[in-house]
mmCIF file of C-alpha atoms in Angstrom:
data_model
loop_
_atom_site.group_PDB
_atom_site.id
_atom_site.type_symbol
_atom_site.label_atom_id
_atom_site.label_comp_id
_atom_site.label_asym_id
_atom_site.label_seq_id
_atom_site.Cartn_x
_atom_site.Cartn_y
_atom_site.Cartn_z
ATOM 1 C CA MET A 109 -17.140 -10.601 -2.914
ATOM 2 C CA ARG A 110 -15.661 -10.923 -6.399
ATOM 3 C CA GLY A 111 -18.960 -12.096 -7.882
ATOM 4 C CA TRP A 112 -20.783 -9.203 -6.222
ATOM 5 C CA LEU A 113 -18.340 -6.685 -7.719
ATOM 6 C CA GLN A 114 -18.714 -8.240 -11.163
ATOM 7 C CA ARG A 115 -22.520 -8.058 -10.923
ATOM 8 C CA PHE A 116 -22.314 -4.471 -9.651
ATOM 9 C CA MET A 117 -20.074 -3.339 -12.526
ATOM 10 C CA SER A 118 -22.136 -5.173 -15.146
ATOM 11 C CA GLY A 119 -23.534 -2.617 -17.608
ATOM 12 C CA ARG A 120 -21.370 0.195 -16.269
ATOM 13 C CA TYR A 121 -18.748 2.021 -18.305
ATOM 14 C CA GLY A 122 -15.608 1.249 -16.295
ATOM 15 C CA PHE A 123 -12.096 2.670 -16.381
ATOM 16 C CA ASP A 124 -10.584 4.229 -19.539
ATOM 17 C CA ARG A 125 -7.766 6.624 -20.496
ATOM 18 C CA PHE A 126 -9.776 9.740 -19.677
ATOM 19 C CA SER A 127 -10.673 8.355 -16.256
ATOM 20 C CA GLY A 128 -7.000 7.595 -15.664
ATOM 21 C CA PHE A 129 -6.051 11.140 -16.607
ATOM 22 C CA LEU A 130 -8.754 12.553 -14.339
ATOM 23 C CA SER A 131 -7.710 10.395 -11.394
ATOM 24 C CA VAL A 132 -4.006 11.267 -11.675
ATOM 25 C CA THR A 133 -4.784 14.968 -12.166
ATOM 26 C CA SER A 134 -7.153 14.992 -9.201
ATOM 27 C CA LEU A 135 -4.612 13.318 -6.934
ATOM 28 C CA VAL A 136 -1.940 15.827 -7.946
ATOM 29 C CA LEU A 137 -4.351 18.701 -7.270
ATOM 30 C CA VAL A 138 -5.299 17.264 -3.873
ATOM 31 C CA VAL A 139 -1.630 17.001 -2.857
ATOM 32 C CA LEU A 140 -0.820 20.503 -4.141
ATOM 33 C CA GLY A 141 -3.952 21.831 -2.474
ATOM 34 C CA ALA A 142 -2.973 20.320 0.864
ATOM 35 C CA LEU A 143 0.408 22.044 0.567
ATOM 36 C CA PHE A 144 -0.517 25.409 -0.966
ATOM 37 C CA SER A 145 -4.139 26.291 -1.639
ATOM 38 C CA PRO A 146 -7.501 24.941 -0.460
ATOM 39 C CA LEU A 147 -8.985 25.874 -3.838
ATOM 40 C CA LEU A 148 -6.749 23.303 -5.572
ATOM 41 C CA TYR A 149 -7.727 20.745 -2.927
ATOM 42 C CA TRP A 150 -11.442 21.179 -3.599
ATOM 43 C CA LEU A 151 -10.924 21.216 -7.351
ATOM 44 C CA GLY A 152 -9.063 17.907 -7.034
ATOM 45 C CA LEU A 153 -11.913 16.399 -5.017
ATOM 46 C CA ILE A 154 -14.455 17.545 -7.617
ATOM 47 C CA LEU A 155 -12.375 15.963 -10.399
ATOM 48 C CA LEU A 156 -12.096 12.738 -8.406
ATOM 49 C CA GLY A 157 -15.882 12.711 -7.957
ATOM 50 C CA TYR A 158 -16.350 13.203 -11.704
ATOM 51 C CA CYS A 159 -13.884 10.384 -12.348
ATOM 52 C CA TYR A 160 -15.919 7.996 -10.161
ATOM 53 C CA PHE A 161 -19.122 9.207 -11.816
ATOM 54 C CA ARG A 162 -17.678 8.291 -15.216
ATOM 55 C CA ILE A 163 -16.485 4.876 -14.042
ATOM 56 C CA LEU A 164 -19.861 3.952 -12.507
ATOM 57 C CA SER A 165 -22.014 5.498 -15.252
ATOM 58 C CA ARG A 166 -24.459 3.323 -17.182
ATOM 59 C CA ASN A 167 -24.560 5.776 -20.113
ATOM 60 C CA VAL A 168 -21.824 3.942 -21.995
ATOM 61 C CA GLN A 169 -22.273 5.772 -25.311
ATOM 62 C CA LYS A 170 -21.857 9.217 -23.748
ATOM 63 C CA ARG A 171 -18.743 8.152 -21.780
ATOM 64 C CA TYR A 172 -17.308 6.557 -24.934
ATOM 65 C CA GLN A 173 -17.755 9.841 -26.848
ATOM 66 C CA GLU A 174 -16.054 11.765 -24.010
ATOM 67 C CA ASN A 175 -13.133 9.332 -24.135
ATOM 68 C CA LEU A 176 -12.821 9.749 -27.912
ATOM 69 C CA LYS A 177 -12.663 13.541 -27.550
ATOM 70 C CA TYR A 178 -10.001 13.169 -24.859
ATOM 71 C CA LEU A 179 -7.972 10.787 -27.046
ATOM 72 C CA GLN A 180 -8.101 13.269 -29.945
ATOM 73 C CA TRP A 181 -6.898 16.056 -27.663
ATOM 74 C CA GLU A 182 -4.194 13.803 -26.198
ATOM 75 C CA GLY A 183 -3.034 12.893 -29.702
ATOM 76 C CA LYS A 184 -2.693 16.545 -30.671
ATOM 77 C CA VAL A 185 -0.705 17.357 -27.528
ATOM 78 C CA THR A 186 1.611 14.334 -27.767
ATOM 79 C CA GLY A 187 2.107 14.967 -31.500
ATOM 80 C CA TRP A 188 3.078 18.577 -30.849
ATOM 81 C CA VAL A 189 5.482 17.534 -28.073
ATOM 82 C CA SER A 190 7.088 14.785 -30.169
ATOM 83 C CA THR A 191 7.547 17.209 -33.091
ATOM 84 C CA ARG A 192 9.301 19.723 -30.836
ATOM 85 C CA LYS A 193 11.429 16.959 -29.330
ATOM 86 C CA MET A 194 12.480 15.728 -32.788
ATOM 87 C CA ARG A 195 13.302 19.264 -33.953
ATOM 88 C CA PHE A 196 15.394 19.852 -30.842
ATOM 89 C CA LYS A 197 17.378 16.666 -31.508
ATOM 90 C CA GLN A 198 17.946 17.654 -35.154
ATOM 91 C CA ARG A 199 18.707 21.330 -34.523
ATOM 92 C CA LYS A 200 22.398 20.966 -35.474
ATOM 93 C CA GLN A 201 21.735 19.140 -38.755
ATOM 94 C CA TYR A 202 18.654 20.916 -40.080
ATOM 95 C CA HIS A 203 17.033 24.345 -40.196
ATOM 96 C CA TYR A 204 13.255 24.721 -40.424
ATOM 97 C CA TYR A 205 11.526 27.355 -42.550
ATOM 98 C CA ARG A 206 7.941 28.142 -43.479
ATOM 99 C CA CYS A 207 6.879 28.709 -47.054
ATOM 100 C CA PRO A 208 5.912 32.398 -47.398
ATOM 101 C CA HIS A 209 3.039 31.500 -49.731
ATOM 102 C CA CYS A 210 1.275 28.473 -48.185
ATOM 103 C CA GLY A 211 2.885 28.172 -44.723
ATOM 104 C CA GLN A 212 4.183 24.636 -45.249
ATOM 105 C CA GLN A 213 7.000 23.624 -42.861
ATOM 106 C CA LEU A 214 10.223 22.865 -44.743
ATOM 107 C CA ARG A 215 13.367 21.169 -43.421
ATOM 108 C CA VAL A 216 16.670 22.253 -44.955
ATOM 109 C CA PRO A 217 20.165 20.915 -44.141
ATOM 110 C CA ARG A 218 22.405 23.403 -42.333
ATOM 111 C CA GLY A 219 25.740 24.722 -43.589
ATOM 112 C CA ARG A 220 24.976 25.082 -47.296
ATOM 113 C CA GLY A 221 25.094 28.892 -47.445
ATOM 114 C CA LYS A 222 22.394 30.757 -49.360
ATOM 115 C CA ILE A 223 20.123 28.288 -51.122
ATOM 116 C CA SER A 224 16.987 28.421 -53.192
ATOM 117 C CA ILE A 225 14.220 26.453 -51.519
ATOM 118 C CA THR A 226 11.275 25.149 -53.533
ATOM 119 C CA CYS A 227 8.113 24.342 -51.614
ATOM 120 C CA PRO A 228 6.849 20.865 -52.566
ATOM 121 C CA LYS A 229 3.251 21.864 -51.849
ATOM 122 C CA CYS A 230 2.843 25.055 -53.900
ATOM 123 C CA SER A 231 6.135 25.167 -55.910
ATOM 124 C CA THR A 232 7.030 28.626 -54.590
ATOM 125 C CA GLN A 233 10.755 29.369 -54.648
ATOM 126 C CA PHE A 234 12.454 31.538 -52.039
ATOM 127 C CA ILE A 235 16.043 32.129 -50.960
ATOM 128 C CA LYS A 236 17.224 31.569 -47.402
ATOM 129 C CA LYS A 237 20.519 31.088 -45.622
ATOM 130 C CA SER A 238 20.923 27.559 -44.301
#
């Protein structure tokens, strides 16, 4: 049985991060669809079918490109979440401002009164209350 499965999967793409995301998302949609809406149920089944299609596909290059696009998107989302998480943890020590000229994010320590802030990117100076 094991040898048969290895021969069957030979030359096929297999399981990657995007397939994992699709499988978990489809299972969540199937459960929510069984509880609330048949539309979510069918959407979950379609995603599960697409997940199996990707795993069994022999077009490795195309599936690899799809996975790279997913990883880029995942990196943007996790980066945004980690930035917000860090800012929330540091909210009592620092205040965040944007440069009025170039839009650069600047971190300034709190409790210093009115200070002159110089943007390191464009050297614009502006006054804000920390």
